[in-house]
Amino acid sequence: MFSQDEDILSAISKVDRPVLGKDIPILIFRVLRHYSQIYMEDLMGEKASNIVFLNAGKELGKKLGEKLHDNDLKKYLENISNFCKEQKIGILKIIELTDNKLVVQLDECITCAGMDNIGKRICYFETGLVAGLVEHFVGNKKVIARETKCNANGEGTCEVSVVF
Ligand SMILES: [Zn+2]
């Protein structure tokens, strides 16, 4: 498929669907998103699968960070928040921001909002995405990110905490 160095985003963003257009139902997104994660868990075990999704999300987050960049952190977060809303990914809320910690919540999360409580947090790709966005801002320094709330865990929102 694609190598890491290729511009995956620009390759996959070219859509030729004159009749059906660019939008899809959210269920179709979720089928792809969750089936690939569940299958990966079966194949390689939950821990390894989680790392794969986390790392994939992080790579995407770093690329997205370049596109949404601003030198001012608050403005950068605003760009990200606007992007999430425009693309219907979710409604981003900054819960905590200090010199070395960021906590964000994603209400109406594209991946998990409204899901039944399955007793675990599942948004590893999304957690990686937030980590990558922060890593981009701090000059690609490694950060520690965890999903601290998830709709799939009955916590009413999707929350990611990042220490940098
Ligand atoms: Zn979640």
Short mmCIF file of N, CA and C and ligand atoms in Angstrom, two decimals:
data_model
loop_
_atom_site.label_atom_id
_atom_site.label_comp_id
_atom_site.label_asym_id
_atom_site.label_seq_id
_atom_site.Cartn_x
_atom_site.Cartn_y
_atom_site.Cartn_z
N MET A 1 0.84 -1.20 0.00
CA MET A 1 0.00 0.00 0.00
C MET A 1 0.87 1.25 0.00
N PHE A 2 0.66 2.13 0.97
CA PHE A 2 1.44 3.35 1.01
C PHE A 2 2.61 3.18 1.98
N SER A 3 3.69 3.88 1.70
CA SER A 3 4.77 3.91 2.69
C SER A 3 4.54 5.12 3.58
N GLN A 4 5.17 5.12 4.74
CA GLN A 4 5.01 6.22 5.71
C GLN A 4 5.36 7.58 5.11
N ASP A 5 6.35 7.57 4.19
CA ASP A 5 6.85 8.85 3.69
C ASP A 5 5.95 9.46 2.63
N GLU A 6 5.16 8.61 1.97
CA GLU A 6 4.28 9.16 0.95
C GLU A 6 3.21 10.01 1.61
N ASP A 7 2.65 10.91 0.84
CA ASP A 7 1.57 11.73 1.37
C ASP A 7 0.26 10.95 1.25
N ILE A 8 0.03 10.11 2.28
CA ILE A 8 -1.15 9.24 2.28
C ILE A 8 -2.42 10.10 2.17
N LEU A 9 -2.43 11.18 2.95
CA LEU A 9 -3.64 12.02 2.98
C LEU A 9 -4.02 12.55 1.61
N SER A 10 -3.02 13.03 0.87
CA SER A 10 -3.37 13.60 -0.43
C SER A 10 -3.78 12.50 -1.41
N ALA A 11 -3.18 11.31 -1.27
CA ALA A 11 -3.56 10.21 -2.16
C ALA A 11 -5.01 9.77 -1.92
N ILE A 12 -5.38 9.60 -0.65
CA ILE A 12 -6.72 9.07 -0.38
C ILE A 12 -7.80 10.15 -0.42
N SER A 13 -7.39 11.41 -0.46
CA SER A 13 -8.41 12.47 -0.48
C SER A 13 -8.98 12.71 -1.87
N LYS A 14 -8.36 12.09 -2.86
CA LYS A 14 -8.91 12.24 -4.22
C LYS A 14 -10.10 11.30 -4.38
N VAL A 15 -11.28 11.87 -4.54
CA VAL A 15 -12.51 11.09 -4.61
C VAL A 15 -13.18 11.32 -5.97
N ASP A 16 -13.51 10.23 -6.62
CA ASP A 16 -14.23 10.36 -7.90
C ASP A 16 -15.56 9.60 -7.77
N ARG A 17 -16.56 10.28 -7.23
CA ARG A 17 -17.87 9.66 -7.03
C ARG A 17 -18.95 10.67 -7.44
N PRO A 18 -19.08 10.90 -8.77
CA PRO A 18 -20.00 11.94 -9.24
C PRO A 18 -21.45 11.69 -8.84
N VAL A 19 -21.85 10.44 -8.71
CA VAL A 19 -23.24 10.15 -8.35
C VAL A 19 -23.43 10.11 -6.83
N LEU A 20 -22.53 9.41 -6.12
CA LEU A 20 -22.74 9.17 -4.68
C LEU A 20 -22.15 10.27 -3.78
N GLY A 21 -21.21 11.05 -4.30
CA GLY A 21 -20.67 12.17 -3.53
C GLY A 21 -19.69 11.74 -2.45
N LYS A 22 -19.34 12.69 -1.57
CA LYS A 22 -18.25 12.47 -0.61
C LYS A 22 -18.71 12.05 0.79
N ASP A 23 -19.98 12.18 1.10
CA ASP A 23 -20.44 11.87 2.46
C ASP A 23 -20.91 10.42 2.57
N ILE A 24 -20.69 9.85 3.76
CA ILE A 24 -21.17 8.49 4.03
C ILE A 24 -21.90 8.50 5.38
N PRO A 25 -22.79 7.54 5.61
CA PRO A 25 -23.44 7.47 6.93
C PRO A 25 -22.40 7.13 8.00
N ILE A 26 -22.64 7.63 9.21
CA ILE A 26 -21.68 7.40 10.30
C ILE A 26 -21.53 5.90 10.59
N LEU A 27 -22.59 5.12 10.38
CA LEU A 27 -22.49 3.69 10.64
C LEU A 27 -21.42 3.04 9.76
N ILE A 28 -21.29 3.50 8.53
CA ILE A 28 -20.29 2.92 7.63
C ILE A 28 -18.88 3.23 8.16
N PHE A 29 -18.68 4.46 8.61
CA PHE A 29 -17.39 4.80 9.23
C PHE A 29 -17.12 3.87 10.41
N ARG A 30 -18.14 3.70 11.26
CA ARG A 30 -17.94 2.90 12.48
C ARG A 30 -17.70 1.42 12.18
N VAL A 31 -18.36 0.91 11.14
CA VAL A 31 -18.13 -0.48 10.76
C VAL A 31 -16.65 -0.66 10.41
N LEU A 32 -16.12 0.24 9.59
CA LEU A 32 -14.70 0.14 9.20
C LEU A 32 -13.79 0.32 10.40
N ARG A 33 -14.10 1.35 11.19
CA ARG A 33 -13.26 1.70 12.34
C ARG A 33 -13.23 0.56 13.36
N HIS A 34 -14.40 0.02 13.72
CA HIS A 34 -14.46 -0.96 14.81
C HIS A 34 -14.12 -2.37 14.35
N TYR A 35 -14.56 -2.73 13.14
CA TYR A 35 -14.23 -4.07 12.66
C TYR A 35 -12.72 -4.24 12.51
N SER A 36 -12.05 -3.20 12.00
CA SER A 36 -10.60 -3.35 11.83
C SER A 36 -9.92 -3.47 13.20
N GLN A 37 -10.42 -2.73 14.20
CA GLN A 37 -9.82 -2.83 15.53
C GLN A 37 -10.08 -4.19 16.17
N ILE A 38 -11.32 -4.67 16.07
CA ILE A 38 -11.66 -5.96 16.68
C ILE A 38 -10.88 -7.09 16.00
N TYR A 39 -10.78 -7.01 14.67
CA TYR A 39 -10.05 -8.05 13.95
C TYR A 39 -8.57 -8.03 14.32
N MET A 40 -8.04 -6.84 14.47
CA MET A 40 -6.63 -6.69 14.85
C MET A 40 -6.40 -7.26 16.25
N GLU A 41 -7.35 -7.02 17.16
CA GLU A 41 -7.24 -7.57 18.52
C GLU A 41 -7.21 -9.10 18.48
N ASP A 42 -8.10 -9.69 17.66
CA ASP A 42 -8.12 -11.15 17.52
C ASP A 42 -6.79 -11.67 17.00
N LEU A 43 -6.26 -10.93 16.05
CA LEU A 43 -5.05 -11.37 15.36
C LEU A 43 -3.80 -11.27 16.21
N MET A 44 -3.65 -10.15 16.90
CA MET A 44 -2.37 -9.92 17.59
C MET A 44 -2.49 -9.68 19.08
N GLY A 45 -3.71 -9.76 19.62
CA GLY A 45 -3.90 -9.49 21.04
C GLY A 45 -4.21 -8.02 21.27
N GLU A 46 -4.92 -7.77 22.36
CA GLU A 46 -5.43 -6.42 22.60
C GLU A 46 -4.31 -5.39 22.77
N LYS A 47 -3.28 -5.74 23.53
CA LYS A 47 -2.23 -4.76 23.82
C LYS A 47 -1.51 -4.32 22.55
N ALA A 48 -1.12 -5.31 21.73
CA ALA A 48 -0.39 -4.99 20.50
C ALA A 48 -1.27 -4.19 19.56
N SER A 49 -2.54 -4.61 19.46
CA SER A 49 -3.48 -3.91 18.59
C SER A 49 -3.64 -2.45 19.04
N ASN A 50 -3.77 -2.25 20.34
CA ASN A 50 -3.93 -0.88 20.86
C ASN A 50 -2.74 0.00 20.46
N ILE A 51 -1.55 -0.58 20.51
CA ILE A 51 -0.35 0.18 20.16
C ILE A 51 -0.36 0.53 18.68
N VAL A 52 -0.80 -0.41 17.83
CA VAL A 52 -0.89 -0.14 16.39
C VAL A 52 -1.83 1.04 16.13
N PHE A 53 -3.02 0.99 16.74
CA PHE A 53 -3.99 2.07 16.52
C PHE A 53 -3.50 3.38 17.09
N LEU A 54 -2.88 3.31 18.27
CA LEU A 54 -2.33 4.52 18.90
C LEU A 54 -1.26 5.15 17.99
N ASN A 55 -0.36 4.32 17.46
CA ASN A 55 0.72 4.84 16.62
C ASN A 55 0.20 5.37 15.28
N ALA A 56 -0.78 4.67 14.70
CA ALA A 56 -1.36 5.15 13.44
C ALA A 56 -2.02 6.51 13.65
N GLY A 57 -2.77 6.62 14.75
CA GLY A 57 -3.41 7.90 15.08
C GLY A 57 -2.39 8.99 15.29
N LYS A 58 -1.29 8.64 15.93
CA LYS A 58 -0.24 9.63 16.22
C LYS A 58 0.40 10.16 14.93
N GLU A 59 0.68 9.25 13.99
CA GLU A 59 1.25 9.69 12.71
C GLU A 59 0.31 10.64 12.00
N LEU A 60 -0.97 10.29 11.99
CA LEU A 60 -1.96 11.17 11.36
C LEU A 60 -2.04 12.50 12.11
N GLY A 61 -2.02 12.44 13.43
CA GLY A 61 -2.08 13.66 14.25
C GLY A 61 -0.94 14.62 13.95
N LYS A 62 0.26 14.07 13.74
CA LYS A 62 1.41 14.93 13.43
C LYS A 62 1.24 15.60 12.07
N LYS A 63 0.72 14.86 11.09
CA LYS A 63 0.48 15.44 9.76
C LYS A 63 -0.60 16.51 9.81
N LEU A 64 -1.65 16.20 10.54
CA LEU A 64 -2.76 17.14 10.68
C LEU A 64 -2.29 18.40 11.41
N GLY A 65 -1.41 18.19 12.38
CA GLY A 65 -0.84 19.31 13.14
C GLY A 65 -0.13 20.31 12.24
N GLU A 66 0.56 19.79 11.22
CA GLU A 66 1.25 20.68 10.27
C GLU A 66 0.24 21.56 9.53
N LYS A 67 -0.88 20.95 9.17
CA LYS A 67 -1.89 21.69 8.40
C LYS A 67 -2.64 22.72 9.25
N LEU A 68 -2.81 22.41 10.54
CA LEU A 68 -3.59 23.30 11.41
C LEU A 68 -2.71 24.18 12.27
N HIS A 69 -1.43 24.20 11.98
CA HIS A 69 -0.44 24.83 12.85
C HIS A 69 -0.69 26.31 13.15
N ASP A 70 -0.40 26.67 14.38
CA ASP A 70 -0.27 28.08 14.76
C ASP A 70 0.75 28.12 15.89
N ASN A 71 1.55 29.18 15.94
CA ASN A 71 2.57 29.27 16.99
C ASN A 71 1.96 29.46 18.38
N ASP A 72 0.76 30.00 18.41
CA ASP A 72 0.07 30.21 19.68
C ASP A 72 -0.77 28.97 20.00
N LEU A 73 -0.53 28.37 21.16
CA LEU A 73 -1.19 27.11 21.51
C LEU A 73 -2.71 27.23 21.53
N LYS A 74 -3.20 28.33 22.10
CA LYS A 74 -4.66 28.50 22.18
C LYS A 74 -5.28 28.58 20.78
N LYS A 75 -4.58 29.30 19.89
CA LYS A 75 -5.07 29.44 18.50
C LYS A 75 -5.01 28.08 17.78
N TYR A 76 -3.93 27.37 18.05
CA TYR A 76 -3.76 26.03 17.47
C TYR A 76 -4.90 25.11 17.90
N LEU A 77 -5.23 25.15 19.19
CA LEU A 77 -6.33 24.31 19.70
C LEU A 77 -7.67 24.74 19.11
N GLU A 78 -7.79 26.04 18.88
CA GLU A 78 -9.02 26.56 18.25
C GLU A 78 -9.13 26.03 16.81
N ASN A 79 -8.01 26.03 16.09
CA ASN A 79 -8.00 25.48 14.73
C ASN A 79 -8.44 24.01 14.74
N ILE A 80 -7.90 23.27 15.72
CA ILE A 80 -8.23 21.85 15.82
C ILE A 80 -9.72 21.67 16.13
N SER A 81 -10.20 22.48 17.07
CA SER A 81 -11.61 22.42 17.46
C SER A 81 -12.53 22.72 16.28
N ASN A 82 -12.19 23.77 15.51
CA ASN A 82 -12.98 24.12 14.32
C ASN A 82 -12.97 22.98 13.30
N PHE A 83 -11.78 22.40 13.11
CA PHE A 83 -11.65 21.29 12.16
C PHE A 83 -12.54 20.12 12.58
N CYS A 84 -12.50 19.78 13.87
CA CYS A 84 -13.31 18.65 14.37
C CYS A 84 -14.79 18.90 14.14
N LYS A 85 -15.21 20.15 14.34
CA LYS A 85 -16.63 20.46 14.16
C LYS A 85 -17.00 20.45 12.67
N GLU A 86 -16.19 21.10 11.85
CA GLU A 86 -16.46 21.16 10.40
C GLU A 86 -16.53 19.76 9.79
N GLN A 87 -15.61 18.91 10.23
CA GLN A 87 -15.55 17.55 9.65
C GLN A 87 -16.46 16.57 10.39
N LYS A 88 -17.20 17.11 11.37
CA LYS A 88 -18.15 16.29 12.15
C LYS A 88 -17.47 15.13 12.88
N ILE A 89 -16.24 15.37 13.35
CA ILE A 89 -15.51 14.37 14.13
C ILE A 89 -16.02 14.38 15.57
N GLY A 90 -16.37 15.57 16.04
CA GLY A 90 -16.88 15.72 17.39
C GLY A 90 -16.77 17.17 17.84
N ILE A 91 -17.28 17.43 19.04
CA ILE A 91 -17.23 18.79 19.59
C ILE A 91 -16.14 18.80 20.66
N LEU A 92 -15.04 19.48 20.33
CA LEU A 92 -13.86 19.46 21.19
C LEU A 92 -13.97 20.49 22.31
N LYS A 93 -13.70 20.06 23.54
CA LYS A 93 -13.71 20.99 24.68
C LYS A 93 -12.39 20.87 25.42
N ILE A 94 -11.80 22.02 25.71
CA ILE A 94 -10.55 22.01 26.50
C ILE A 94 -10.94 22.00 27.98
N ILE A 95 -10.60 20.93 28.65
CA ILE A 95 -10.96 20.77 30.06
C ILE A 95 -9.85 21.29 30.97
N GLU A 96 -8.61 21.07 30.57
CA GLU A 96 -7.48 21.51 31.39
C GLU A 96 -6.30 21.81 30.47
N LEU A 97 -5.66 22.93 30.71
CA LEU A 97 -4.45 23.26 29.95
C LEU A 97 -3.45 23.94 30.88
N THR A 98 -2.32 23.27 31.11
CA THR A 98 -1.26 23.86 31.91
C THR A 98 0.02 23.83 31.07
N ASP A 99 1.15 24.15 31.71
CA ASP A 99 2.42 24.16 30.97
C ASP A 99 2.82 22.78 30.45
N ASN A 100 2.31 21.73 31.11
CA ASN A 100 2.72 20.39 30.67
C ASN A 100 1.58 19.38 30.60
N LYS A 101 0.35 19.89 30.65
CA LYS A 101 -0.78 18.94 30.59
C LYS A 101 -1.95 19.52 29.80
N LEU A 102 -2.55 18.66 28.99
CA LEU A 102 -3.74 19.04 28.24
C LEU A 102 -4.77 17.93 28.41
N VAL A 103 -5.99 18.34 28.79
CA VAL A 103 -7.10 17.39 28.84
C VAL A 103 -8.19 17.90 27.91
N VAL A 104 -8.58 17.07 26.94
CA VAL A 104 -9.65 17.47 26.03
C VAL A 104 -10.77 16.43 26.06
N GLN A 105 -11.97 16.93 25.88
CA GLN A 105 -13.11 16.02 25.73
C GLN A 105 -13.67 16.20 24.33
N LEU A 106 -14.12 15.08 23.75
CA LEU A 106 -14.74 15.13 22.44
C LEU A 106 -16.18 14.65 22.60
N ASP A 107 -17.08 15.64 22.72
CA ASP A 107 -18.50 15.28 22.81
C ASP A 107 -18.98 14.87 21.42
N GLU A 108 -19.97 14.03 21.39
CA GLU A 108 -20.51 13.52 20.12
C GLU A 108 -19.43 12.87 19.27
N CYS A 109 -18.51 12.17 19.93
CA CYS A 109 -17.36 11.54 19.27
C CYS A 109 -17.80 10.64 18.10
N ILE A 110 -17.20 10.83 16.97
CA ILE A 110 -17.52 10.08 15.75
C ILE A 110 -17.41 8.56 15.98
N THR A 111 -16.51 8.17 16.86
CA THR A 111 -16.22 6.75 17.04
C THR A 111 -17.10 6.09 18.10
N CYS A 112 -17.41 6.81 19.19
CA CYS A 112 -18.04 6.11 20.32
C CYS A 112 -19.29 6.75 20.91
N ALA A 113 -19.69 7.95 20.46
CA ALA A 113 -20.86 8.60 21.07
C ALA A 113 -22.10 7.73 20.89
N GLY A 114 -22.81 7.49 22.00
CA GLY A 114 -24.07 6.75 21.94
C GLY A 114 -23.92 5.24 22.01
N MET A 115 -22.69 4.76 22.00
CA MET A 115 -22.48 3.31 22.07
C MET A 115 -22.93 2.76 23.41
N ASP A 116 -23.32 1.48 23.43
CA ASP A 116 -23.61 0.82 24.69
C ASP A 116 -22.33 0.75 25.53
N ASN A 117 -22.53 0.69 26.84
CA ASN A 117 -21.39 0.53 27.75
C ASN A 117 -20.86 -0.90 27.61
N ILE A 118 -19.66 -1.03 27.04
CA ILE A 118 -19.07 -2.38 26.89
C ILE A 118 -17.96 -2.60 27.92
N GLY A 119 -17.87 -1.67 28.85
CA GLY A 119 -16.97 -1.86 29.99
C GLY A 119 -15.50 -1.63 29.71
N LYS A 120 -15.20 -0.96 28.58
CA LYS A 120 -13.80 -0.59 28.36
C LYS A 120 -13.70 0.62 27.44
N ARG A 121 -12.56 1.30 27.56
CA ARG A 121 -12.28 2.43 26.67
C ARG A 121 -11.65 1.90 25.40
N ILE A 122 -12.07 2.43 24.27
CA ILE A 122 -11.69 1.80 23.00
C ILE A 122 -11.04 2.74 21.98
N CYS A 123 -10.96 4.05 22.30
CA CYS A 123 -10.57 5.01 21.26
C CYS A 123 -9.06 5.22 21.19
N TYR A 124 -8.34 4.17 20.85
CA TYR A 124 -6.87 4.26 20.80
C TYR A 124 -6.39 5.10 19.63
N PHE A 125 -7.04 4.93 18.49
CA PHE A 125 -6.66 5.74 17.32
C PHE A 125 -6.84 7.23 17.64
N GLU A 126 -7.96 7.56 18.25
CA GLU A 126 -8.28 8.96 18.56
C GLU A 126 -7.32 9.51 19.62
N THR A 127 -6.95 8.67 20.58
CA THR A 127 -5.99 9.07 21.61
C THR A 127 -4.63 9.37 20.95
N GLY A 128 -4.25 8.51 20.02
CA GLY A 128 -3.01 8.73 19.27
C GLY A 128 -3.07 10.02 18.47
N LEU A 129 -4.23 10.27 17.90
CA LEU A 129 -4.42 11.49 17.10
C LEU A 129 -4.15 12.74 17.95
N VAL A 130 -4.72 12.75 19.15
CA VAL A 130 -4.50 13.89 20.04
C VAL A 130 -3.01 13.98 20.43
N ALA A 131 -2.42 12.82 20.72
CA ALA A 131 -0.99 12.79 21.07
C ALA A 131 -0.15 13.38 19.93
N GLY A 132 -0.46 12.98 18.70
CA GLY A 132 0.29 13.47 17.53
C GLY A 132 0.13 14.97 17.34
N LEU A 133 -1.08 15.45 17.55
CA LEU A 133 -1.32 16.90 17.44
C LEU A 133 -0.48 17.66 18.46
N VAL A 134 -0.39 17.12 19.68
CA VAL A 134 0.41 17.78 20.72
C VAL A 134 1.90 17.62 20.41
N GLU A 135 2.31 16.43 19.98
CA GLU A 135 3.73 16.21 19.64
C GLU A 135 4.19 17.17 18.56
N HIS A 136 3.32 17.40 17.58
CA HIS A 136 3.67 18.37 16.54
C HIS A 136 3.95 19.74 17.17
N PHE A 137 3.08 20.16 18.10
CA PHE A 137 3.22 21.50 18.67
C PHE A 137 4.49 21.63 19.51
N VAL A 138 4.86 20.57 20.22
CA VAL A 138 6.04 20.65 21.09
C VAL A 138 7.32 20.20 20.36
N GLY A 139 7.32 20.32 19.05
CA GLY A 139 8.53 20.04 18.26
C GLY A 139 8.86 18.57 18.19
N ASN A 140 7.84 17.71 18.06
CA ASN A 140 7.99 16.26 17.93
C ASN A 140 8.65 15.59 19.14
N LYS A 141 8.59 16.27 20.29
CA LYS A 141 9.00 15.66 21.55
C LYS A 141 7.94 14.62 21.92
N LYS A 142 8.38 13.48 22.47
CA LYS A 142 7.41 12.43 22.84
C LYS A 142 6.52 12.89 24.00
N VAL A 143 5.24 12.54 23.91
CA VAL A 143 4.30 12.86 24.98
C VAL A 143 3.64 11.58 25.47
N ILE A 144 2.98 11.67 26.62
CA ILE A 144 2.24 10.51 27.13
C ILE A 144 0.75 10.83 27.07
N ALA A 145 0.00 10.02 26.32
CA ALA A 145 -1.43 10.27 26.17
C ALA A 145 -2.22 9.03 26.59
N ARG A 146 -3.34 9.28 27.27
CA ARG A 146 -4.23 8.19 27.69
C ARG A 146 -5.67 8.62 27.47
N GLU A 147 -6.51 7.66 27.13
CA GLU A 147 -7.94 7.96 27.09
C GLU A 147 -8.45 7.83 28.51
N THR A 148 -8.98 8.93 29.07
CA THR A 148 -9.37 8.92 30.48
C THR A 148 -10.88 8.83 30.68
N LYS A 149 -11.64 8.97 29.61
CA LYS A 149 -13.09 8.68 29.63
C LYS A 149 -13.47 8.22 28.24
N CYS A 150 -14.51 7.37 28.17
CA CYS A 150 -14.97 6.91 26.85
C CYS A 150 -16.45 6.55 26.94
N ASN A 151 -17.18 6.91 25.91
CA ASN A 151 -18.61 6.56 25.87
C ASN A 151 -18.80 5.05 25.97
N ALA A 152 -17.87 4.30 25.38
CA ALA A 152 -17.98 2.84 25.39
C ALA A 152 -17.72 2.26 26.78
N ASN A 153 -17.25 3.12 27.69
CA ASN A 153 -17.04 2.71 29.07
C ASN A 153 -18.09 3.34 29.98
N GLY A 154 -19.15 3.87 29.37
CA GLY A 154 -20.25 4.45 30.13
C GLY A 154 -19.93 5.77 30.80
N GLU A 155 -18.96 6.53 30.24
CA GLU A 155 -18.52 7.75 30.93
C GLU A 155 -19.05 9.03 30.27
N GLY A 156 -19.93 8.87 29.28
CA GLY A 156 -20.68 10.00 28.74
C GLY A 156 -19.95 10.95 27.81
N THR A 157 -18.67 10.75 27.62
CA THR A 157 -17.89 11.56 26.67
C THR A 157 -16.62 10.80 26.35
N CYS A 158 -15.86 11.33 25.42
CA CYS A 158 -14.57 10.74 25.11
C CYS A 158 -13.51 11.75 25.56
N GLU A 159 -12.63 11.38 26.46
CA GLU A 159 -11.66 12.33 27.03
C GLU A 159 -10.25 11.78 26.89
N VAL A 160 -9.36 12.66 26.45
CA VAL A 160 -7.95 12.27 26.32
C VAL A 160 -7.10 13.22 27.17
N SER A 161 -6.20 12.65 27.96
CA SER A 161 -5.28 13.44 28.78
C SER A 161 -3.87 13.26 28.25
N VAL A 162 -3.17 14.38 28.05
CA VAL A 162 -1.81 14.32 27.50
C VAL A 162 -0.85 15.05 28.42
N VAL A 163 0.24 14.38 28.77
CA VAL A 163 1.31 15.02 29.54
C VAL A 163 2.48 15.23 28.59
N PHE A 164 2.99 16.46 28.53
CA PHE A 164 4.09 16.76 27.61
C PHE A 164 5.19 17.57 28.27
ZN ZN B 1 -14.06 6.89 23.18
#
